[in-house]
């Protein structure tokens, strides 16, 4: 027996065996009839087996041919799976990391810039550190400053302004996030300027919103979120100390990948459309 046959030749054998002839196998595989005839003859010579009975009705499998087809069940399953994959490719997942209120804002408006027919899916992941993107734990991040790492690319979306919000302007006392090792700018501002007036804390921004909506106290929040927070109104002037820029960031090496580029454009459209 000559060298082992290639997987390509075995795949063509499967095509001939399953279609019962060269013409059907040619339509399925894209190979020409003469090429298939030559390759089947070479395959029989390599294996030292007669695989087909050739006749006017096509290529009928011999006993040895049927045995070989049975042995190629795994190959047939892989080919069928690959055919399904390439006929119906799965959308590429693009992972976005952002603060919880920003992520919620984007999520509620995603349907305006994305549909199920798009070849990408936005996947929301926990965390907001730039390091996540550097390590490829996320593809896109929403940040409050321009990236200064050389491996990150940035796109400015807009200026973000903050103010105090409550159910009405007579509400006093403040609710803020718990002070961890890396407190947010608004958390630091509240503890610096109103530390004695902090009523309670929470570990989630949405819990702060819920508490404020219940009339417990005031929260400091970006004004762009106001339309999504029913029952709350702005009860202070803009806090200039907290005004910042908003940036979309991604890894330099990934920014031209079509799915990531499409997701960047879509998220940028949502964020720049804020009223």
PDB file of N, CA and C in Angstrom, residues 142-200:
ATOM      1  N   UNK A 142     -15.763  51.728  28.315  1.00  0.00           N
ATOM      2  CA  UNK A 142     -16.202  53.115  28.417  1.00  0.00           C
ATOM      3  C   UNK A 142     -15.505  53.704  29.632  1.00  0.00           C
ATOM      4  N   UNK A 143     -14.711  54.756  29.419  1.00  0.00           N
ATOM      5  CA  UNK A 143     -13.861  55.298  30.482  1.00  0.00           C
ATOM      6  C   UNK A 143     -14.122  56.795  30.657  1.00  0.00           C
ATOM      7  N   UNK A 144     -13.652  57.325  31.788  1.00  0.00           N
ATOM      8  CA  UNK A 144     -13.879  58.742  32.079  1.00  0.00           C
ATOM      9  C   UNK A 144     -12.645  59.598  31.811  1.00  0.00           C
ATOM     10  N   UNK A 145     -11.684  59.052  31.082  1.00  0.00           N
ATOM     11  CA  UNK A 145     -10.529  59.846  30.669  1.00  0.00           C
ATOM     12  C   UNK A 145      -9.882  59.205  29.444  1.00  0.00           C
ATOM     13  N   UNK A 146      -9.104  60.010  28.760  1.00  0.00           N
ATOM     14  CA  UNK A 146      -8.405  59.528  27.578  1.00  0.00           C
ATOM     15  C   UNK A 146      -7.360  58.486  27.967  1.00  0.00           C
ATOM     16  N   UNK A 147      -7.279  57.365  27.243  1.00  0.00           N
ATOM     17  CA  UNK A 147      -6.294  56.346  27.615  1.00  0.00           C
ATOM     18  C   UNK A 147      -4.873  56.852  27.374  1.00  0.00           C
ATOM     19  N   UNK A 148      -3.972  56.573  28.313  1.00  0.00           N
ATOM     20  CA  UNK A 148      -2.588  56.998  28.141  1.00  0.00           C
ATOM     21  C   UNK A 148      -1.633  55.822  27.914  1.00  0.00           C
ATOM     22  N   UNK A 149      -2.165  54.592  27.948  1.00  0.00           N
ATOM     23  CA  UNK A 149      -1.327  53.440  27.641  1.00  0.00           C
ATOM     24  C   UNK A 149      -1.124  53.351  26.130  1.00  0.00           C
ATOM     25  N   UNK A 150       0.096  53.076  25.661  1.00  0.00           N
ATOM     26  CA  UNK A 150       0.364  53.053  24.220  1.00  0.00           C
ATOM     27  C   UNK A 150      -0.363  51.942  23.476  1.00  0.00           C
ATOM     28  N   UNK A 151      -0.812  50.903  24.197  1.00  0.00           N
ATOM     29  CA  UNK A 151      -1.487  49.796  23.519  1.00  0.00           C
ATOM     30  C   UNK A 151      -2.997  50.007  23.422  1.00  0.00           C
ATOM     31  N   UNK A 152      -3.504  51.135  23.919  1.00  0.00           N
ATOM     32  CA  UNK A 152      -4.937  51.406  23.862  1.00  0.00           C
ATOM     33  C   UNK A 152      -5.248  52.553  22.913  1.00  0.00           C
ATOM     34  N   UNK A 153      -6.292  52.385  22.118  1.00  0.00           N
ATOM     35  CA  UNK A 153      -6.790  53.447  21.242  1.00  0.00           C
ATOM     36  C   UNK A 153      -8.048  54.026  21.874  1.00  0.00           C
ATOM     37  N   UNK A 154      -8.292  55.315  21.671  1.00  0.00           N
ATOM     38  CA  UNK A 154      -9.445  55.959  22.289  1.00  0.00           C
ATOM     39  C   UNK A 154     -10.245  56.803  21.324  1.00  0.00           C
ATOM     40  N   UNK A 155     -11.547  56.901  21.614  1.00  0.00           N
ATOM     41  CA  UNK A 155     -12.453  57.762  20.842  1.00  0.00           C
ATOM     42  C   UNK A 155     -13.311  58.552  21.834  1.00  0.00           C
ATOM     43  N   UNK A 156     -13.211  59.864  21.794  1.00  0.00           N
ATOM     44  CA  UNK A 156     -13.994  60.690  22.706  1.00  0.00           C
ATOM     45  C   UNK A 156     -15.446  60.703  22.268  1.00  0.00           C
ATOM     46  N   UNK A 157     -16.342  60.532  23.237  1.00  0.00           N
ATOM     47  CA  UNK A 157     -17.770  60.547  22.915  1.00  0.00           C
ATOM     48  C   UNK A 157     -18.426  61.871  23.300  1.00  0.00           C
ATOM     49  N   UNK A 158     -18.198  62.330  24.528  1.00  0.00           N
ATOM     50  CA  UNK A 158     -18.802  63.599  24.930  1.00  0.00           C
ATOM     51  C   UNK A 158     -18.298  64.024  26.307  1.00  0.00           C
ATOM     52  N   UNK A 159     -18.670  65.214  26.705  1.00  0.00           N
ATOM     53  CA  UNK A 159     -18.401  65.699  28.052  1.00  0.00           C
ATOM     54  C   UNK A 159     -19.510  65.199  28.969  1.00  0.00           C
ATOM     55  N   UNK A 160     -19.133  64.739  30.152  1.00  0.00           N
ATOM     56  CA  UNK A 160     -20.094  64.218  31.121  1.00  0.00           C
ATOM     57  C   UNK A 160     -20.154  65.162  32.313  1.00  0.00           C
ATOM     58  N   UNK A 161     -21.349  65.608  32.641  1.00  0.00           N
ATOM     59  CA  UNK A 161     -21.560  66.510  33.773  1.00  0.00           C
ATOM     60  C   UNK A 161     -22.336  65.800  34.870  1.00  0.00           C
ATOM     61  N   UNK A 162     -22.041  66.166  36.124  1.00  0.00           N
ATOM     62  CA  UNK A 162     -22.673  65.545  37.287  1.00  0.00           C
ATOM     63  C   UNK A 162     -23.434  66.586  38.107  1.00  0.00           C
ATOM     64  N   UNK A 163     -24.457  66.111  38.796  1.00  0.00           N
ATOM     65  CA  UNK A 163     -25.225  66.959  39.710  1.00  0.00           C
ATOM     66  C   UNK A 163     -25.880  66.068  40.747  1.00  0.00           C
ATOM     67  N   UNK A 164     -26.511  66.701  41.734  1.00  0.00           N
ATOM     68  CA  UNK A 164     -27.243  65.953  42.746  1.00  0.00           C
ATOM     69  C   UNK A 164     -28.668  65.694  42.261  1.00  0.00           C
ATOM     70  N   UNK A 165     -29.174  64.498  42.580  1.00  0.00           N
ATOM     71  CA  UNK A 165     -30.536  64.117  42.179  1.00  0.00           C
ATOM     72  C   UNK A 165     -31.282  63.566  43.383  1.00  0.00           C
ATOM     73  N   UNK A 166     -32.569  63.854  43.439  1.00  0.00           N
ATOM     74  CA  UNK A 166     -33.438  63.360  44.505  1.00  0.00           C
ATOM     75  C   UNK A 166     -34.880  63.451  44.020  1.00  0.00           C
ATOM     76  N   UNK A 167     -35.817  62.978  44.837  1.00  0.00           N
ATOM     77  CA  UNK A 167     -37.221  63.036  44.423  1.00  0.00           C
ATOM     78  C   UNK A 167     -37.745  64.463  44.441  1.00  0.00           C
ATOM     79  N   UNK A 168     -37.132  65.320  45.267  1.00  0.00           N
ATOM     80  CA  UNK A 168     -37.475  66.736  45.279  1.00  0.00           C
ATOM     81  C   UNK A 168     -36.350  67.497  45.975  1.00  0.00           C
ATOM     82  N   UNK A 169     -36.356  68.817  45.829  1.00  0.00           N
ATOM     83  CA  UNK A 169     -35.226  69.595  46.340  1.00  0.00           C
ATOM     84  C   UNK A 169     -35.244  69.788  47.856  1.00  0.00           C
ATOM     85  N   UNK A 170     -36.294  69.320  48.528  1.00  0.00           N
ATOM     86  CA  UNK A 170     -36.317  69.429  49.988  1.00  0.00           C
ATOM     87  C   UNK A 170     -35.647  68.232  50.672  1.00  0.00           C
ATOM     88  N   UNK A 171     -35.326  67.205  49.897  1.00  0.00           N
ATOM     89  CA  UNK A 171     -34.665  66.023  50.464  1.00  0.00           C
ATOM     90  C   UNK A 171     -33.255  66.403  50.895  1.00  0.00           C
ATOM     91  N   UNK A 172     -32.850  65.968  52.083  1.00  0.00           N
ATOM     92  CA  UNK A 172     -31.504  66.244  52.571  1.00  0.00           C
ATOM     93  C   UNK A 172     -30.781  64.936  52.866  1.00  0.00           C
ATOM     94  N   UNK A 173     -29.472  65.026  53.039  1.00  0.00           N
ATOM     95  CA  UNK A 173     -28.676  63.834  53.294  1.00  0.00           C
ATOM     96  C   UNK A 173     -28.274  63.155  51.998  1.00  0.00           C
ATOM     97  N   UNK A 174     -27.196  62.370  52.068  1.00  0.00           N
ATOM     98  CA  UNK A 174     -26.626  61.789  50.852  1.00  0.00           C
ATOM     99  C   UNK A 174     -26.506  60.275  50.960  1.00  0.00           C
ATOM    100  N   UNK A 175     -26.632  59.653  49.806  1.00  0.00           N
ATOM    101  CA  UNK A 175     -26.416  58.210  49.666  1.00  0.00           C
ATOM    102  C   UNK A 175     -25.263  58.038  48.685  1.00  0.00           C
ATOM    103  N   UNK A 176     -24.330  57.182  48.992  1.00  0.00           N
ATOM    104  CA  UNK A 176     -23.168  57.043  48.119  1.00  0.00           C
ATOM    105  C   UNK A 176     -22.674  55.612  48.120  1.00  0.00           C
ATOM    106  N   UNK A 177     -21.784  55.316  47.184  1.00  0.00           N
ATOM    107  CA  UNK A 177     -21.178  53.994  47.138  1.00  0.00           C
ATOM    108  C   UNK A 177     -20.228  53.821  48.316  1.00  0.00           C
ATOM    109  N   UNK A 178     -20.046  52.594  48.708  1.00  0.00           N
ATOM    110  CA  UNK A 178     -19.088  52.292  49.758  1.00  0.00           C
ATOM    111  C   UNK A 178     -17.678  52.649  49.281  1.00  0.00           C
ATOM    112  N   UNK A 179     -16.856  53.144  50.176  1.00  0.00           N
ATOM    113  CA  UNK A 179     -15.509  53.544  49.813  1.00  0.00           C
ATOM    114  C   UNK A 179     -14.588  52.323  49.808  1.00  0.00           C
ATOM    115  N   UNK A 180     -14.209  51.909  48.606  1.00  0.00           N
ATOM    116  CA  UNK A 180     -13.276  50.807  48.464  1.00  0.00           C
ATOM    117  C   UNK A 180     -11.882  51.325  48.192  1.00  0.00           C
ATOM    118  N   UNK A 181     -10.983  50.464  47.737  1.00  0.00           N
ATOM    119  CA  UNK A 181      -9.616  50.896  47.437  1.00  0.00           C
ATOM    120  C   UNK A 181      -9.537  51.882  46.274  1.00  0.00           C
ATOM    121  N   UNK A 182     -10.527  51.850  45.374  1.00  0.00           N
ATOM    122  CA  UNK A 182     -10.554  52.763  44.230  1.00  0.00           C
ATOM    123  C   UNK A 182     -11.934  53.416  44.144  1.00  0.00           C
ATOM    124  N   UNK A 183     -12.258  54.341  45.018  1.00  0.00           N
ATOM    125  CA  UNK A 183     -13.589  54.961  44.994  1.00  0.00           C
ATOM    126  C   UNK A 183     -13.795  55.797  43.735  1.00  0.00           C
ATOM    127  N   UNK A 184     -15.046  55.912  43.321  1.00  0.00           N
ATOM    128  CA  UNK A 184     -15.353  56.755  42.170  1.00  0.00           C
ATOM    129  C   UNK A 184     -15.165  58.224  42.539  1.00  0.00           C
ATOM    130  N   UNK A 185     -15.044  59.056  41.509  1.00  0.00           N
ATOM    131  CA  UNK A 185     -14.859  60.491  41.749  1.00  0.00           C
ATOM    132  C   UNK A 185     -16.046  61.077  42.509  1.00  0.00           C
ATOM    133  N   UNK A 186     -17.255  60.629  42.188  1.00  0.00           N
ATOM    134  CA  UNK A 186     -18.432  61.173  42.883  1.00  0.00           C
ATOM    135  C   UNK A 186     -18.468  60.734  44.339  1.00  0.00           C
ATOM    136  N   UNK A 187     -18.007  59.500  44.605  1.00  0.00           N
ATOM    137  CA  UNK A 187     -17.946  59.033  45.997  1.00  0.00           C
ATOM    138  C   UNK A 187     -16.954  59.872  46.800  1.00  0.00           C
ATOM    139  N   UNK A 188     -15.793  60.118  46.216  1.00  0.00           N
ATOM    140  CA  UNK A 188     -14.801  60.951  46.910  1.00  0.00           C
ATOM    141  C   UNK A 188     -15.346  62.358  47.154  1.00  0.00           C
ATOM    142  N   UNK A 189     -16.051  62.892  46.156  1.00  0.00           N
ATOM    143  CA  UNK A 189     -16.579  64.256  46.283  1.00  0.00           C
ATOM    144  C   UNK A 189     -17.585  64.342  47.422  1.00  0.00           C
ATOM    145  N   UNK A 190     -18.489  63.380  47.510  1.00  0.00           N
ATOM    146  CA  UNK A 190     -19.495  63.402  48.578  1.00  0.00           C
ATOM    147  C   UNK A 190     -18.823  63.318  49.949  1.00  0.00           C
ATOM    148  N   UNK A 191     -17.870  62.415  50.107  1.00  0.00           N
ATOM    149  CA  UNK A 191     -17.228  62.260  51.411  1.00  0.00           C
ATOM    150  C   UNK A 191     -16.365  63.472  51.753  1.00  0.00           C
ATOM    151  N   UNK A 192     -15.830  64.146  50.718  1.00  0.00           N
ATOM    152  CA  UNK A 192     -15.017  65.333  50.976  1.00  0.00           C
ATOM    153  C   UNK A 192     -15.878  66.521  51.374  1.00  0.00           C
ATOM    154  N   UNK A 193     -16.994  66.715  50.659  1.00  0.00           N
ATOM    155  CA  UNK A 193     -17.812  67.906  50.862  1.00  0.00           C
ATOM    156  C   UNK A 193     -19.016  67.692  51.788  1.00  0.00           C
ATOM    157  N   UNK A 194     -19.494  66.459  51.894  1.00  0.00           N
ATOM    158  CA  UNK A 194     -20.702  66.201  52.691  1.00  0.00           C
ATOM    159  C   UNK A 194     -20.560  64.938  53.527  1.00  0.00           C
ATOM    160  N   UNK A 195     -19.342  64.663  53.970  1.00  0.00           N
ATOM    161  CA  UNK A 195     -19.109  63.421  54.703  1.00  0.00           C
ATOM    162  C   UNK A 195     -19.997  63.255  55.916  1.00  0.00           C
ATOM    163  N   UNK A 196     -20.292  64.351  56.636  1.00  0.00           N
ATOM    164  CA  UNK A 196     -21.116  64.264  57.843  1.00  0.00           C
ATOM    165  C   UNK A 196     -22.590  64.053  57.525  1.00  0.00           C
ATOM    166  N   UNK A 197     -22.950  64.259  56.247  1.00  0.00           N
ATOM    167  CA  UNK A 197     -24.363  64.147  55.868  1.00  0.00           C
ATOM    168  C   UNK A 197     -24.685  62.841  55.141  1.00  0.00           C
ATOM    169  N   UNK A 198     -23.722  61.909  55.105  1.00  0.00           N
ATOM    170  CA  UNK A 198     -23.975  60.626  54.439  1.00  0.00           C
ATOM    171  C   UNK A 198     -24.902  59.787  55.301  1.00  0.00           C
ATOM    172  N   UNK A 199     -26.044  59.408  54.739  1.00  0.00           N
ATOM    173  CA  UNK A 199     -27.048  58.648  55.473  1.00  0.00           C
ATOM    174  C   UNK A 199     -26.786  57.152  55.424  1.00  0.00           C
ATOM    175  N   UNK A 200     -26.394  56.673  54.252  1.00  0.00           N
ATOM    176  CA  UNK A 200     -26.131  55.247  54.087  1.00  0.00           C
ATOM    177  C   UNK A 200     -25.320  55.037  52.817  1.00  0.00           C
TER     178      UNK A 200
END
